[in-house]
Amino acid sequence: MATTKILTKVKKTIPKTNGQFNVYFDGNLQAAQIKGENYRSLFVESVEDFFKRMKHHLYIAGQPGVGKTYTVELLSKNFPNTYLLTLKGKMTPWAFIKTIAVCMYKLPKTMKLAVYIDDMNEIFKSSSDFLDMFKIAMDKASGDRLEYNTSLGAQYAACEDIEKEAIDYFKSMDPDRTGFTIPFNNRVKFIFTMNTPLPGAKEMAQHKVGTNHWITLNNRSAIRSRVVYEDLVMDKDTHWGWIADVVWNNPTTMCADADTDQRFEMLSWLWDNWESVSEHSLRFVEEKMWDIMQQYPTKMGYRKRWEKLKG
């Protein structure tokens, strides 16, 4: 089967679309590229609005590997009065609140704190100890603080000096209570980029009120009600178009040194084999397809090896 043509081979330079119609794409893939570009623009808009106003928490759910983390961290640099604290991987509630305590203790009072929670999908599972912590922290009426409601004991004894100093500071605000509280004073907001969506009203309505499953979903739905929620679950056209927009318009940071013909080859092959490749991500294009193309620059060489990326 002939490869779908997506780019006319006119120039060797990579054009910038600047949100305009990309004349290098035609047919179905032209429309897909535009869909992806527009969808990605809305994501960038949401993140910029978060940092610009710091008035709400932001939860972004969607497919992995489309540059969410890179975009959040890059855009944060445009807002020097907000410190971005990035947290990834697995973390206990104790480790989490210690980290926030130290950061808030050291942060100048003139600065705000954006806590970026990246792919920590375990924290909002039904049995997670984080659920109540975040429901309080993100509640506008009675929250705006982190609470640790457990006796400190041996955990405190094992802390580093700066951690003890920070905990002592916040503990001194209410010395008689168990644990301690970190007041935010409208200086702290959370931004989440997760692979797992949170249940909305439509999903909740499918389950009988009061059942175990309803209770589980309701706890997670409570998080959704406290954030601005963006769902980036995409169909093939939009997902490919998002990847194409990044690969095509970022020649210095994506597949560096690849010319127009090479980007044409990678994106067209990815489209034609979308249903059979092992993953759909920028990393897949950069670290697998482009790496193979550099090692085996002939069309027969790289296409033969790209076939092994299926499955």
mmCIF file with all atom_site columns, C-alpha atoms in Angstrom, residues 188-298:
data_model
loop_
_atom_site.group_PDB
_atom_site.id
_atom_site.type_symbol
_atom_site.label_atom_id
_atom_site.label_alt_id
_atom_site.label_comp_id
_atom_site.label_asym_id
_atom_site.label_entity_id
_atom_site.label_seq_id
_atom_site.pdbx_PDB_ins_code
_atom_site.Cartn_x
_atom_site.Cartn_y
_atom_site.Cartn_z
_atom_site.occupancy
_atom_site.B_iso_or_equiv
_atom_site.pdbx_formal_charge
_atom_site.auth_seq_id
_atom_site.auth_comp_id
_atom_site.auth_asym_id
_atom_site.auth_atom_id
_atom_site.pdbx_PDB_model_num
ATOM 1   C CA . VAL A 1 188 ? -0.470  27.622 46.919 1.00 0.00 ? 188 VAL A CA 1
ATOM 2   C CA . LYS A 1 189 ? -2.195  25.897 44.012 1.00 0.00 ? 189 LYS A CA 1
ATOM 3   C CA . PHE A 1 190 ? -1.906  22.379 42.628 1.00 0.00 ? 190 PHE A CA 1
ATOM 4   C CA . ILE A 1 191 ? -1.496  21.362 39.024 1.00 0.00 ? 191 ILE A CA 1
ATOM 5   C CA . PHE A 1 192 ? -1.852  17.689 38.077 1.00 0.00 ? 192 PHE A CA 1
ATOM 6   C CA . THR A 1 193 ? -0.991  15.916 34.841 1.00 0.00 ? 193 THR A CA 1
ATOM 7   C CA . MET A 1 194 ? -2.272  12.367 35.093 1.00 0.00 ? 194 MET A CA 1
ATOM 8   C CA . ASN A 1 195 ? -2.923  9.413  32.800 1.00 0.00 ? 195 ASN A CA 1
ATOM 9   C CA . THR A 1 196 ? -6.107  8.541  34.699 1.00 0.00 ? 196 THR A CA 1
ATOM 10  C CA . PRO A 1 197 ? -9.325  10.597 34.450 1.00 0.00 ? 197 PRO A CA 1
ATOM 11  C CA . LEU A 1 198 ? -11.528 11.478 37.405 1.00 0.00 ? 198 LEU A CA 1
ATOM 12  C CA . PRO A 1 199 ? -15.228 10.476 37.369 1.00 0.00 ? 199 PRO A CA 1
ATOM 13  C CA . GLY A 1 200 ? -17.790 13.117 36.461 1.00 0.00 ? 200 GLY A CA 1
ATOM 14  C CA . ALA A 1 201 ? -21.552 13.395 36.966 1.00 0.00 ? 201 ALA A CA 1
ATOM 15  C CA . LYS A 1 202 ? -22.327 11.186 33.963 1.00 0.00 ? 202 LYS A CA 1
ATOM 16  C CA . GLU A 1 203 ? -20.248 8.308  35.282 1.00 0.00 ? 203 GLU A CA 1
ATOM 17  C CA . MET A 1 204 ? -21.571 8.771  38.819 1.00 0.00 ? 204 MET A CA 1
ATOM 18  C CA . ALA A 1 205 ? -25.171 8.546  37.567 1.00 0.00 ? 205 ALA A CA 1
ATOM 19  C CA . GLN A 1 206 ? -24.522 5.031  36.269 1.00 0.00 ? 206 GLN A CA 1
ATOM 20  C CA . HIS A 1 207 ? -24.134 3.660  39.807 1.00 0.00 ? 207 HIS A CA 1
ATOM 21  C CA . LYS A 1 208 ? -26.584 3.345  42.666 1.00 0.00 ? 208 LYS A CA 1
ATOM 22  C CA . VAL A 1 209 ? -26.074 5.893  45.420 1.00 0.00 ? 209 VAL A CA 1
ATOM 23  C CA . GLY A 1 210 ? -24.561 4.401  48.563 1.00 0.00 ? 210 GLY A CA 1
ATOM 24  C CA . THR A 1 211 ? -23.054 1.279  47.011 1.00 0.00 ? 211 THR A CA 1
ATOM 25  C CA . ASN A 1 212 ? -19.373 0.576  47.634 1.00 0.00 ? 212 ASN A CA 1
ATOM 26  C CA . HIS A 1 213 ? -18.489 1.432  44.051 1.00 0.00 ? 213 HIS A CA 1
ATOM 27  C CA . TRP A 1 214 ? -20.470 4.679  44.217 1.00 0.00 ? 214 TRP A CA 1
ATOM 28  C CA . ILE A 1 215 ? -18.673 5.656  47.440 1.00 0.00 ? 215 ILE A CA 1
ATOM 29  C CA . THR A 1 216 ? -15.302 4.919  45.829 1.00 0.00 ? 216 THR A CA 1
ATOM 30  C CA . LEU A 1 217 ? -16.121 7.031  42.784 1.00 0.00 ? 217 LEU A CA 1
ATOM 31  C CA . ASN A 1 218 ? -17.637 9.790  44.905 1.00 0.00 ? 218 ASN A CA 1
ATOM 32  C CA . ASN A 1 219 ? -14.389 10.267 46.816 1.00 0.00 ? 219 ASN A CA 1
ATOM 33  C CA . ARG A 1 220 ? -12.516 10.732 43.549 1.00 0.00 ? 220 ARG A CA 1
ATOM 34  C CA . SER A 1 221 ? -15.288 12.851 42.075 1.00 0.00 ? 221 SER A CA 1
ATOM 35  C CA . ALA A 1 222 ? -14.852 15.208 45.043 1.00 0.00 ? 222 ALA A CA 1
ATOM 36  C CA . ILE A 1 223 ? -11.355 15.963 43.772 1.00 0.00 ? 223 ILE A CA 1
ATOM 37  C CA . ARG A 1 224 ? -12.737 16.750 40.314 1.00 0.00 ? 224 ARG A CA 1
ATOM 38  C CA . SER A 1 225 ? -15.230 19.210 41.799 1.00 0.00 ? 225 SER A CA 1
ATOM 39  C CA . ARG A 1 226 ? -12.364 21.170 43.364 1.00 0.00 ? 226 ARG A CA 1
ATOM 40  C CA . VAL A 1 227 ? -10.293 21.699 40.227 1.00 0.00 ? 227 VAL A CA 1
ATOM 41  C CA . VAL A 1 228 ? -10.484 23.046 36.713 1.00 0.00 ? 228 VAL A CA 1
ATOM 42  C CA . TYR A 1 229 ? -10.631 19.751 34.857 1.00 0.00 ? 229 TYR A CA 1
ATOM 43  C CA . GLU A 1 230 ? -9.177  19.186 31.372 1.00 0.00 ? 230 GLU A CA 1
ATOM 44  C CA . ASP A 1 231 ? -9.654  15.829 29.659 1.00 0.00 ? 231 ASP A CA 1
ATOM 45  C CA . LEU A 1 232 ? -7.096  15.268 26.883 1.00 0.00 ? 232 LEU A CA 1
ATOM 46  C CA . VAL A 1 233 ? -8.333  11.855 25.805 1.00 0.00 ? 233 VAL A CA 1
ATOM 47  C CA . MET A 1 234 ? -7.973  12.061 22.014 1.00 0.00 ? 234 MET A CA 1
ATOM 48  C CA . ASP A 1 235 ? -9.101  10.190 18.928 1.00 0.00 ? 235 ASP A CA 1
ATOM 49  C CA . LYS A 1 236 ? -6.539  9.082  16.338 1.00 0.00 ? 236 LYS A CA 1
ATOM 50  C CA . ASP A 1 237 ? -6.729  12.246 14.218 1.00 0.00 ? 237 ASP A CA 1
ATOM 51  C CA . THR A 1 238 ? -6.287  14.624 17.146 1.00 0.00 ? 238 THR A CA 1
ATOM 52  C CA . HIS A 1 239 ? -3.594  12.522 18.835 1.00 0.00 ? 239 HIS A CA 1
ATOM 53  C CA . TRP A 1 240 ? -1.544  12.157 15.642 1.00 0.00 ? 240 TRP A CA 1
ATOM 54  C CA . GLY A 1 241 ? -2.112  15.830 14.838 1.00 0.00 ? 241 GLY A CA 1
ATOM 55  C CA . TRP A 1 242 ? -0.785  16.843 18.264 1.00 0.00 ? 242 TRP A CA 1
ATOM 56  C CA . ILE A 1 243 ? 2.372   14.782 17.731 1.00 0.00 ? 243 ILE A CA 1
ATOM 57  C CA . ALA A 1 244 ? 2.739   16.081 14.160 1.00 0.00 ? 244 ALA A CA 1
ATOM 58  C CA . ASP A 1 245 ? 2.397   19.685 15.324 1.00 0.00 ? 245 ASP A CA 1
ATOM 59  C CA . VAL A 1 246 ? 5.221   19.266 17.853 1.00 0.00 ? 246 VAL A CA 1
ATOM 60  C CA . VAL A 1 247 ? 7.532   17.277 15.559 1.00 0.00 ? 247 VAL A CA 1
ATOM 61  C CA . TRP A 1 248 ? 6.990   19.553 12.567 1.00 0.00 ? 248 TRP A CA 1
ATOM 62  C CA . ASN A 1 249 ? 7.227   22.920 14.323 1.00 0.00 ? 249 ASN A CA 1
ATOM 63  C CA . ASN A 1 250 ? 10.049  22.313 16.817 1.00 0.00 ? 250 ASN A CA 1
ATOM 64  C CA . PRO A 1 251 ? 13.058  21.394 14.661 1.00 0.00 ? 251 PRO A CA 1
ATOM 65  C CA . THR A 1 252 ? 15.635  22.406 17.250 1.00 0.00 ? 252 THR A CA 1
ATOM 66  C CA . THR A 1 253 ? 14.140  20.425 20.147 1.00 0.00 ? 253 THR A CA 1
ATOM 67  C CA . MET A 1 254 ? 12.377  17.517 18.415 1.00 0.00 ? 254 MET A CA 1
ATOM 68  C CA . CYS A 1 255 ? 14.375  15.183 16.144 1.00 0.00 ? 255 CYS A CA 1
ATOM 69  C CA . ALA A 1 256 ? 17.153  17.762 15.863 1.00 0.00 ? 256 ALA A CA 1
ATOM 70  C CA . ASP A 1 257 ? 18.871  17.846 12.439 1.00 0.00 ? 257 ASP A CA 1
ATOM 71  C CA . ALA A 1 258 ? 15.996  16.026 10.714 1.00 0.00 ? 258 ALA A CA 1
ATOM 72  C CA . ASP A 1 259 ? 15.071  17.761 7.447  1.00 0.00 ? 259 ASP A CA 1
ATOM 73  C CA . THR A 1 260 ? 11.647  18.124 5.853  1.00 0.00 ? 260 THR A CA 1
ATOM 74  C CA . ASP A 1 261 ? 11.849  14.825 3.962  1.00 0.00 ? 261 ASP A CA 1
ATOM 75  C CA . GLN A 1 262 ? 12.793  12.894 7.090  1.00 0.00 ? 262 GLN A CA 1
ATOM 76  C CA . ARG A 1 263 ? 9.971   14.426 9.144  1.00 0.00 ? 263 ARG A CA 1
ATOM 77  C CA . PHE A 1 264 ? 7.632   13.626 6.276  1.00 0.00 ? 264 PHE A CA 1
ATOM 78  C CA . GLU A 1 265 ? 8.761   9.998  6.391  1.00 0.00 ? 265 GLU A CA 1
ATOM 79  C CA . MET A 1 266 ? 8.357   9.598  10.139 1.00 0.00 ? 266 MET A CA 1
ATOM 80  C CA . LEU A 1 267 ? 4.957   11.265 10.420 1.00 0.00 ? 267 LEU A CA 1
ATOM 81  C CA . SER A 1 268 ? 3.462   9.581  7.356  1.00 0.00 ? 268 SER A CA 1
ATOM 82  C CA . TRP A 1 269 ? 4.656   6.124  8.471  1.00 0.00 ? 269 TRP A CA 1
ATOM 83  C CA . LEU A 1 270 ? 3.298   6.745  11.969 1.00 0.00 ? 270 LEU A CA 1
ATOM 84  C CA . TRP A 1 271 ? -0.114  7.637  10.530 1.00 0.00 ? 271 TRP A CA 1
ATOM 85  C CA . ASP A 1 272 ? -0.216  4.626  8.222  1.00 0.00 ? 272 ASP A CA 1
ATOM 86  C CA . ASN A 1 273 ? 0.757   2.247  11.033 1.00 0.00 ? 273 ASN A CA 1
ATOM 87  C CA . TRP A 1 274 ? -1.062  3.928  13.936 1.00 0.00 ? 274 TRP A CA 1
ATOM 88  C CA . GLU A 1 275 ? -3.117  0.885  14.870 1.00 0.00 ? 275 GLU A CA 1
ATOM 89  C CA . SER A 1 276 ? -0.144  -1.499 14.950 1.00 0.00 ? 276 SER A CA 1
ATOM 90  C CA . VAL A 1 277 ? 2.726   0.473  16.544 1.00 0.00 ? 277 VAL A CA 1
ATOM 91  C CA . SER A 1 278 ? 3.632   -0.215 20.174 1.00 0.00 ? 278 SER A CA 1
ATOM 92  C CA . GLU A 1 279 ? 2.984   3.336  21.417 1.00 0.00 ? 279 GLU A CA 1
ATOM 93  C CA . HIS A 1 280 ? 1.843   6.788  20.334 1.00 0.00 ? 280 HIS A CA 1
ATOM 94  C CA . SER A 1 281 ? 4.130   9.405  21.819 1.00 0.00 ? 281 SER A CA 1
ATOM 95  C CA . LEU A 1 282 ? 6.706   12.058 21.088 1.00 0.00 ? 282 LEU A CA 1
ATOM 96  C CA . ARG A 1 283 ? 9.257   9.819  22.779 1.00 0.00 ? 283 ARG A CA 1
ATOM 97  C CA . PHE A 1 284 ? 8.435   7.066  20.297 1.00 0.00 ? 284 PHE A CA 1
ATOM 98  C CA . VAL A 1 285 ? 9.161   9.380  17.351 1.00 0.00 ? 285 VAL A CA 1
ATOM 99  C CA . GLU A 1 286 ? 12.286  10.916 18.890 1.00 0.00 ? 286 GLU A CA 1
ATOM 100 C CA . GLU A 1 287 ? 13.980  8.006  20.630 1.00 0.00 ? 287 GLU A CA 1
ATOM 101 C CA . LYS A 1 288 ? 12.928  5.139  18.376 1.00 0.00 ? 288 LYS A CA 1
ATOM 102 C CA . MET A 1 289 ? 11.967  6.245  14.872 1.00 0.00 ? 289 MET A CA 1
ATOM 103 C CA . TRP A 1 290 ? 14.446  9.113  14.560 1.00 0.00 ? 290 TRP A CA 1
ATOM 104 C CA . ASP A 1 291 ? 17.219  7.160  16.251 1.00 0.00 ? 291 ASP A CA 1
ATOM 105 C CA . ILE A 1 292 ? 16.755  4.281  13.791 1.00 0.00 ? 292 ILE A CA 1
ATOM 106 C CA . MET A 1 293 ? 16.659  6.682  10.848 1.00 0.00 ? 293 MET A CA 1
ATOM 107 C CA . GLN A 1 294 ? 19.966  8.216  11.903 1.00 0.00 ? 294 GLN A CA 1
ATOM 108 C CA . GLN A 1 295 ? 21.618  4.828  12.246 1.00 0.00 ? 295 GLN A CA 1
ATOM 109 C CA . TYR A 1 296 ? 20.181  3.451  8.993  1.00 0.00 ? 296 TYR A CA 1
ATOM 110 C CA . PRO A 1 297 ? 19.686  6.472  6.694  1.00 0.00 ? 297 PRO A CA 1
ATOM 111 C CA . THR A 1 298 ? 18.475  4.600  3.589  1.00 0.00 ? 298 THR A CA 1
#
